[in-house]
Amino acid sequence: MKAIRIHQFGGPEVLIYEDIPDPRPRKDQVLVRVRACALNHLDVWVRKGLPGVKLPHIPGSDIAGEVVEVGEYINHFKPGQRVAVAPMHFCGHCAKCVAGLQNQCREFTVLGNGVAGGDCELIAVPAANVIPIPDTLDFNQAASVPLVFLTAWHMLVGRAGVRQGQTVLILGAGSGVGIAAIQIAKLFHCRVIATAGNEQKLEKARALGADFGINHYTQKISDEVRKITDKEGVDLVFEHVGAATWDESLKSLKSGGTLVTCGATTGSSVGIDVRHLFARQLTLLGSYMGTMGELHEVLSHVFAGRLKPVVDRIFPVKEIRTAHEDLEKSAMFGKIVVNP
Ligand SMILES: [Zn+2]
């Protein structure tokens, strides 16, 4: 099959389009023909070099495609079926896995990070990872859902326990997780304040349901939040930007508020004044991907049309270098997808 592999870490030029042997499914696996694979910021981190990535490596986390072949032990899928692949790897038998907490498994990793991903034509995955998709979603839309919607759902629902009517500040509304978070917060009838780097992105965030927009380059986030909330601050801050926005995010919280974070795109070293943490009784939560149960839960809302994937642009997989360059420029609103 054709695949994108990296043989060394570096810039987009290390992404090589080449022929490699087809994978063979084990008896408990399903072989999926990849029709679309969506990019995430993780692809850039993996390409630049993350611990645990063994070379050569196939990147790509978010896969939609068709079942080609099923292992001997599998009887609930058939060839031709349209599916999405859960973008995670876990052992399936430890105490955390059997409790449904796959993202706390010691073997847990994201597809395309610690294990081979989907920037290729065929992938063999455990049957538990394979989820049928409805005809209402095309492959590019389906591939745009799993990682970001699961991450945002686990952050807001699983970790922060979002409640109806809360006020939520969502950083980086033009990113995949931001787009998911706006919609999930609105599903819970929250008041949503979204930040983005330009007016076009803020307009699109409003079209997805955001009630207020803040330009995080030209406006001071915490000042705008104070104005919008009549000096009170927000119940929840949805963080993934990191160093560039951290102080403003903390300042935007009301007393007793919660900040939940899943990333640090602009830098991972941040500070905190412990006096603010205890005197204002803040809660800081870390979040990483989500569980299989949560993936099925958030997908049910996508399949019913209550949450909508947003696809920005699509490339043939052999043009993946351009796709990575576009991702690093953050010029998009929504997902960048490649097609084998
Ligand atoms: Zn496990």
Tab-separated table of C-alpha atoms and ligand atoms in Angstrom:
chain	number	residue	atom	x	y	z
A	1	MET	CA	0.000	0.000	0.000
A	2	LYS	CA	0.906	3.665	-0.223
A	3	ALA	CA	1.658	5.359	3.092
A	4	ILE	CA	3.127	8.495	4.574
A	5	ARG	CA	6.024	7.647	6.869
A	6	ILE	CA	8.614	9.606	8.777
A	7	HIS	CA	12.099	8.110	9.030
A	8	GLN	CA	13.460	11.037	11.049
A	9	PHE	CA	11.997	13.928	13.020
A	10	GLY	CA	11.854	17.424	11.559
A	11	GLY	CA	9.887	19.786	9.314
A	12	PRO	CA	7.203	18.858	6.747
A	13	GLU	CA	9.988	17.586	4.436
A	14	VAL	CA	10.407	14.427	6.603
A	15	LEU	CA	6.922	13.236	5.535
A	16	ILE	CA	7.681	10.625	2.847
A	17	TYR	CA	5.054	9.140	0.485
A	18	GLU	CA	6.145	5.550	-0.191
A	19	ASP	CA	5.183	1.910	-0.784
A	20	ILE	CA	5.111	-0.408	2.211
A	21	PRO	CA	3.669	-3.932	2.767
A	22	ASP	CA	-0.097	-4.160	3.442
A	23	PRO	CA	-0.961	-4.754	7.122
A	24	ARG	CA	-2.657	-8.089	7.931
A	25	PRO	CA	-5.482	-8.181	10.510
A	26	ARG	CA	-5.086	-10.489	13.531
A	27	LYS	CA	-7.998	-12.799	14.366
A	28	ASP	CA	-9.455	-10.132	16.684
A	29	GLN	CA	-8.906	-7.229	14.299
A	30	VAL	CA	-10.654	-5.457	11.454
A	31	LEU	CA	-8.847	-4.277	8.334
A	32	VAL	CA	-10.083	-0.817	7.317
A	33	ARG	CA	-9.520	0.929	3.992
A	34	VAL	CA	-8.765	4.541	4.939
A	35	ARG	CA	-10.889	7.027	2.945
A	36	ALA	CA	-10.072	10.082	5.036
A	37	CYS	CA	-7.670	10.947	7.838
A	38	ALA	CA	-7.939	14.270	9.668
A	39	LEU	CA	-4.935	16.179	10.989
A	40	ASN	CA	-4.489	17.314	14.577
A	41	HIS	CA	-1.783	19.393	16.264
A	42	LEU	CA	-0.523	16.064	17.579
A	43	ASP	CA	0.646	15.237	14.020
A	44	VAL	CA	3.010	18.209	14.190
A	45	TRP	CA	4.374	17.211	17.631
A	46	VAL	CA	4.889	13.626	16.418
A	47	ARG	CA	6.648	14.824	13.255
A	48	LYS	CA	8.961	17.085	15.259
A	49	GLY	CA	9.734	14.253	17.698
A	50	LEU	CA	7.926	12.880	20.739
A	51	PRO	CA	9.235	10.254	23.173
A	52	GLY	CA	7.825	6.802	22.362
A	53	VAL	CA	7.544	7.338	18.592
A	54	LYS	CA	9.431	4.483	16.909
A	55	LEU	CA	10.800	5.169	13.417
A	56	PRO	CA	9.798	4.643	10.698
A	57	HIS	CA	6.333	5.791	11.733
A	58	ILE	CA	2.950	6.393	10.059
A	59	PRO	CA	1.257	9.491	11.571
A	60	GLY	CA	-2.460	10.352	11.515
A	61	SER	CA	-5.045	9.849	14.276
A	62	ASP	CA	-8.552	10.401	12.918
A	63	ILE	CA	-9.674	7.763	10.443
A	64	ALA	CA	-12.869	7.092	8.522
A	65	GLY	CA	-13.164	4.399	5.888
A	66	GLU	CA	-14.629	1.046	4.933
A	67	VAL	CA	-14.224	-2.432	6.370
A	68	VAL	CA	-12.186	-4.605	3.987
A	69	GLU	CA	-11.736	-7.792	5.972
A	70	VAL	CA	-12.593	-9.071	9.439
A	71	GLY	CA	-10.585	-11.452	11.649
A	72	GLU	CA	-11.876	-14.936	12.455
A	73	TYR	CA	-13.149	-13.902	15.934
A	74	ILE	CA	-15.204	-10.969	14.635
A	75	ASN	CA	-18.803	-11.491	13.577
A	76	HIS	CA	-20.407	-8.067	13.933
A	77	PHE	CA	-18.757	-6.269	11.009
A	78	LYS	CA	-18.862	-7.045	7.324
A	79	PRO	CA	-16.810	-5.897	4.325
A	80	GLY	CA	-18.016	-2.636	2.806
A	81	GLN	CA	-19.384	-1.245	6.067
A	82	ARG	CA	-18.661	2.496	6.587
A	83	VAL	CA	-16.855	3.127	9.850
A	84	ALA	CA	-14.807	5.537	11.941
A	85	VAL	CA	-11.867	4.346	14.033
A	86	ALA	CA	-11.533	5.317	17.712
A	87	PRO	CA	-8.193	7.162	17.775
A	88	MET	CA	-6.742	5.361	20.775
A	89	HIS	CA	-4.756	2.312	21.773
A	90	PHE	CA	-5.263	0.587	25.143
A	91	CYS	CA	-4.641	-2.894	26.605
A	92	GLY	CA	-8.309	-3.778	27.165
A	93	HIS	CA	-7.669	-5.989	30.222
A	94	CYS	CA	-6.162	-3.858	33.039
A	95	ALA	CA	-8.202	-2.526	35.991
A	96	LYS	CA	-8.550	0.891	34.325
A	97	CYS	CA	-9.605	-0.525	30.939
A	98	VAL	CA	-12.236	-2.876	32.364
A	99	ALA	CA	-13.545	0.042	34.444
A	100	GLY	CA	-14.017	1.944	31.181
A	101	LEU	CA	-11.183	4.379	31.895
A	102	GLN	CA	-9.101	3.556	28.826
A	103	ASN	CA	-7.324	6.930	28.884
A	104	GLN	CA	-5.787	5.991	32.260
A	105	CYS	CA	-4.446	2.631	30.989
A	106	ARG	CA	-0.655	2.353	31.259
A	107	GLU	CA	-0.531	1.328	27.595
A	108	PHE	CA	-2.794	4.168	26.499
A	109	THR	CA	-1.629	6.121	23.506
A	110	VAL	CA	-3.192	7.927	20.595
A	111	LEU	CA	-3.345	6.306	17.169
A	112	GLY	CA	-0.574	7.846	15.068
A	113	ASN	CA	1.446	8.673	18.201
A	114	GLY	CA	2.636	5.578	20.097
A	115	VAL	CA	1.246	3.216	17.429
A	116	ALA	CA	0.950	3.444	13.637
A	117	GLY	CA	-1.705	5.848	12.355
A	118	GLY	CA	-3.925	6.407	9.351
A	119	ASP	CA	-2.002	8.432	6.755
A	120	CYS	CA	-2.029	5.327	4.547
A	121	GLU	CA	-4.437	3.131	2.574
A	122	LEU	CA	-5.052	0.268	5.023
A	123	ILE	CA	-4.988	-0.125	8.800
A	124	ALA	CA	-5.661	-3.149	11.032
A	125	VAL	CA	-7.278	-2.239	14.374
A	126	PRO	CA	-9.016	-4.092	17.236
A	127	ALA	CA	-12.758	-4.548	16.689
A	128	ALA	CA	-13.488	-2.409	19.794
A	129	ASN	CA	-12.035	0.596	17.956
A	130	VAL	CA	-14.339	0.255	14.961
A	131	ILE	CA	-17.558	2.282	15.050
A	132	PRO	CA	-20.180	2.244	12.248
A	133	ILE	CA	-21.104	5.688	10.880
A	134	PRO	CA	-24.418	6.804	9.342
A	135	ASP	CA	-24.790	7.701	5.639
A	136	THR	CA	-25.507	11.304	6.644
A	137	LEU	CA	-21.778	11.793	7.308
A	138	ASP	CA	-19.279	11.645	4.463
A	139	PHE	CA	-15.818	10.249	5.180
A	140	ASN	CA	-14.184	13.681	5.524
A	141	GLN	CA	-16.793	14.773	8.052
A	142	ALA	CA	-16.568	11.493	9.975
A	143	ALA	CA	-12.757	11.712	10.161
A	144	SER	CA	-13.071	15.257	11.534
A	145	VAL	CA	-14.935	14.131	14.639
A	146	PRO	CA	-13.282	11.594	16.946
A	147	LEU	CA	-10.181	13.146	18.525
A	148	VAL	CA	-11.384	16.723	18.966
A	149	PHE	CA	-14.979	15.992	19.938
A	150	LEU	CA	-13.877	13.297	22.395
A	151	THR	CA	-11.234	15.600	23.891
A	152	ALA	CA	-13.700	18.481	24.284
A	153	TRP	CA	-16.427	16.201	25.694
A	154	HIS	CA	-14.088	14.664	28.291
A	155	MET	CA	-12.882	18.145	29.296
A	156	LEU	CA	-16.287	19.781	29.658
A	157	VAL	CA	-18.504	16.859	30.660
A	158	GLY	CA	-16.182	14.192	32.099
A	159	ARG	CA	-13.741	16.419	33.959
A	160	ALA	CA	-15.366	19.811	34.558
A	161	GLY	CA	-18.925	18.494	34.979
A	162	VAL	CA	-20.452	21.340	32.961
A	163	ARG	CA	-23.960	22.286	34.082
A	164	GLN	CA	-26.811	23.921	32.221
A	165	GLY	CA	-26.629	27.692	32.078
A	166	GLN	CA	-23.008	28.105	33.094
A	167	THR	CA	-20.796	30.715	31.455
A	168	VAL	CA	-17.886	29.124	29.590
A	169	LEU	CA	-14.814	30.837	28.122
A	170	ILE	CA	-13.458	28.885	25.136
A	171	LEU	CA	-9.949	29.729	24.005
A	172	GLY	CA	-8.913	29.317	20.377
A	173	ALA	CA	-12.378	28.911	18.922
A	174	GLY	CA	-11.082	28.294	15.398
A	175	SER	CA	-9.248	25.114	16.373
A	176	GLY	CA	-10.770	21.650	16.165
A	177	VAL	CA	-11.255	21.349	19.933
A	178	GLY	CA	-12.583	24.914	20.144
A	179	ILE	CA	-15.212	24.222	17.479
A	180	ALA	CA	-16.269	21.070	19.335
A	181	ALA	CA	-16.314	22.843	22.707
A	182	ILE	CA	-18.566	25.697	21.525
A	183	GLN	CA	-21.147	23.210	20.281
A	184	ILE	CA	-20.970	20.982	23.372
A	185	ALA	CA	-21.315	23.982	25.714
A	186	LYS	CA	-24.354	25.147	23.734
A	187	LEU	CA	-25.820	21.626	23.952
A	188	PHE	CA	-25.788	22.294	27.722
A	189	HIS	CA	-27.422	25.722	27.166
A	190	CYS	CA	-24.319	27.514	28.406
A	191	ARG	CA	-23.432	31.122	27.714
A	192	VAL	CA	-20.331	30.884	25.518
A	193	ILE	CA	-17.545	33.442	25.213
A	194	ALA	CA	-15.139	32.431	22.439
A	195	THR	CA	-11.714	33.853	21.599
A	196	ALA	CA	-10.030	33.776	18.189
A	197	GLY	CA	-7.277	35.600	16.327
A	198	ASN	CA	-9.345	37.436	13.723
A	199	GLU	CA	-12.842	38.686	12.998
A	200	GLN	CA	-13.577	36.039	10.331
A	201	LYS	CA	-12.966	33.258	12.847
A	202	LEU	CA	-15.052	35.035	15.485
A	203	GLU	CA	-17.903	35.346	12.990
A	204	LYS	CA	-17.762	31.608	12.339
A	205	ALA	CA	-17.624	30.923	16.089
A	206	ARG	CA	-20.806	32.981	16.504
A	207	ALA	CA	-22.433	31.021	13.691
A	208	LEU	CA	-21.712	27.839	15.702
A	209	GLY	CA	-23.470	29.332	18.706
A	210	ALA	CA	-20.913	31.437	20.576
A	211	ASP	CA	-22.710	34.319	22.318
A	212	PHE	CA	-19.681	36.623	22.550
A	213	GLY	CA	-16.368	36.876	20.733
A	214	ILE	CA	-13.012	38.234	21.909
A	215	ASN	CA	-10.066	38.881	19.586
A	216	HIS	CA	-7.191	37.487	21.644
A	217	TYR	CA	-4.614	39.491	19.676
A	218	THR	CA	-6.187	42.945	19.918
A	219	GLN	CA	-8.245	42.704	23.116
A	220	LYS	CA	-7.332	41.789	26.699
A	221	ILE	CA	-9.300	38.610	27.408
A	222	SER	CA	-9.896	39.126	31.141
A	223	ASP	CA	-11.039	42.745	30.657
A	224	GLU	CA	-13.579	41.700	28.030
A	225	VAL	CA	-14.763	38.800	30.211
A	226	ARG	CA	-15.273	41.217	33.135
A	227	LYS	CA	-17.400	43.466	30.909
A	228	ILE	CA	-19.477	40.593	29.533
A	229	THR	CA	-20.048	38.973	32.951
A	230	ASP	CA	-20.655	42.208	34.871
A	231	LYS	CA	-17.302	41.797	36.706
A	232	GLU	CA	-18.136	38.290	37.938
A	233	GLY	CA	-15.972	36.068	35.701
A	234	VAL	CA	-16.804	32.734	34.105
A	235	ASP	CA	-17.663	29.357	35.642
A	236	LEU	CA	-15.414	27.404	33.290
A	237	VAL	CA	-12.375	28.131	31.170
A	238	PHE	CA	-11.624	25.723	28.326
A	239	GLU	CA	-7.817	25.926	27.831
A	240	HIS	CA	-5.510	24.347	25.286
A	241	VAL	CA	-3.426	27.339	24.222
A	242	GLY	CA	-0.996	27.309	27.151
A	243	ALA	CA	1.593	29.961	28.002
A	244	ALA	CA	0.228	32.718	25.737
A	245	THR	CA	-3.213	32.813	27.388
A	246	TRP	CA	-2.745	31.104	30.793
A	247	ASP	CA	-2.653	34.240	32.991
A	248	GLU	CA	-5.636	35.750	31.208
A	249	SER	CA	-7.516	32.460	31.509
A	250	LEU	CA	-6.978	32.328	35.285
A	251	LYS	CA	-7.961	35.982	35.678
A	252	SER	CA	-11.200	35.332	33.791
A	253	LEU	CA	-12.473	32.786	36.339
A	254	LYS	CA	-15.073	33.689	38.927
A	255	SER	CA	-14.511	32.653	42.547
A	256	GLY	CA	-14.983	28.900	42.730
A	257	GLY	CA	-14.430	28.625	38.968
A	258	THR	CA	-12.774	25.773	37.106
A	259	LEU	CA	-10.082	25.784	34.455
A	260	VAL	CA	-9.716	22.618	32.410
A	261	THR	CA	-6.818	22.158	29.998
A	262	CYS	CA	-5.816	19.596	27.382
A	263	GLY	CA	-2.859	21.265	25.753
A	264	ALA	CA	-0.157	23.887	25.549
A	265	THR	CA	0.239	24.806	21.900
A	266	THR	CA	2.079	28.067	22.674
A	267	GLY	CA	4.264	26.754	25.502
A	268	SER	CA	3.949	24.472	28.508
A	269	SER	CA	5.611	26.487	31.255
A	270	VAL	CA	3.038	28.578	33.115
A	271	GLY	CA	2.881	30.232	36.510
A	272	ILE	CA	0.335	30.404	39.280
A	273	ASP	CA	-0.038	32.616	42.333
A	274	VAL	CA	-1.045	30.083	44.989
A	275	ARG	CA	-2.819	32.849	46.961
A	276	HIS	CA	-5.269	33.230	44.056
A	277	LEU	CA	-5.730	29.456	43.890
A	278	PHE	CA	-6.798	29.132	47.532
A	279	ALA	CA	-8.401	32.504	48.238
A	280	ARG	CA	-10.562	32.349	45.100
A	281	GLN	CA	-11.092	28.582	45.555
A	282	LEU	CA	-10.210	27.761	41.969
A	283	THR	CA	-10.114	24.276	40.483
A	284	LEU	CA	-7.473	23.365	37.896
A	285	LEU	CA	-8.103	20.195	35.908
A	286	GLY	CA	-5.933	18.287	33.453
A	287	SER	CA	-7.595	16.275	30.720
A	288	TYR	CA	-6.255	13.833	28.150
A	289	MET	CA	-8.374	12.435	25.316
A	290	GLY	CA	-11.315	10.517	26.810
A	291	THR	CA	-12.829	7.077	27.301
A	292	MET	CA	-14.474	4.740	24.781
A	293	GLY	CA	-17.780	5.268	26.609
A	294	GLU	CA	-17.478	9.022	26.166
A	295	LEU	CA	-16.586	8.592	22.494
A	296	HIS	CA	-19.795	6.625	21.902
A	297	GLU	CA	-21.735	9.252	23.880
A	298	VAL	CA	-20.437	12.252	21.932
A	299	LEU	CA	-20.759	10.388	18.615
A	300	SER	CA	-24.451	9.773	19.325
A	301	HIS	CA	-24.938	13.557	19.310
A	302	VAL	CA	-22.921	13.893	16.083
A	303	PHE	CA	-24.892	11.099	14.393
A	304	ALA	CA	-28.152	12.789	15.443
A	305	GLY	CA	-26.973	16.099	13.953
A	306	ARG	CA	-26.835	17.978	17.266
A	307	LEU	CA	-23.048	18.379	16.983
A	308	LYS	CA	-21.508	19.129	13.586
A	309	PRO	CA	-17.999	18.459	12.298
A	310	VAL	CA	-16.431	21.392	10.479
A	311	VAL	CA	-14.116	20.538	7.562
A	312	ASP	CA	-11.929	23.391	6.362
A	313	ARG	CA	-9.872	21.860	3.541
A	314	ILE	CA	-9.028	18.504	1.963
A	315	PHE	CA	-5.774	17.338	0.352
A	316	PRO	CA	-4.690	14.156	-1.431
A	317	VAL	CA	-2.429	12.350	1.059
A	318	LYS	CA	0.593	12.766	-1.200
A	319	GLU	CA	0.278	16.538	-0.580
A	320	ILE	CA	0.495	16.049	3.164
A	321	ARG	CA	3.458	18.422	3.489
A	322	THR	CA	1.241	21.316	2.383
A	323	ALA	CA	-1.448	20.121	4.798
A	324	HIS	CA	1.060	20.226	7.676
A	325	GLU	CA	2.261	23.700	6.632
A	326	ASP	CA	-1.317	24.996	6.613
A	327	LEU	CA	-1.955	23.450	10.041
A	328	GLU	CA	1.108	25.164	11.494
A	329	LYS	CA	-0.025	28.527	10.090
A	330	SER	CA	-3.368	28.157	11.949
A	331	ALA	CA	-5.067	29.719	8.935
A	332	MET	CA	-7.984	27.275	9.063
A	333	PHE	CA	-11.340	27.203	10.809
A	334	GLY	CA	-12.037	23.524	11.246
A	335	LYS	CA	-10.283	20.370	10.220
A	336	ILE	CA	-7.674	19.694	7.566
A	337	VAL	CA	-8.235	16.244	6.061
A	338	VAL	CA	-6.136	14.078	3.768
A	339	ASN	CA	-7.499	11.423	1.400
A	340	PRO	CA	-5.390	8.379	0.385
B	1	ZN	ZN	-5.504	-1.128	30.040
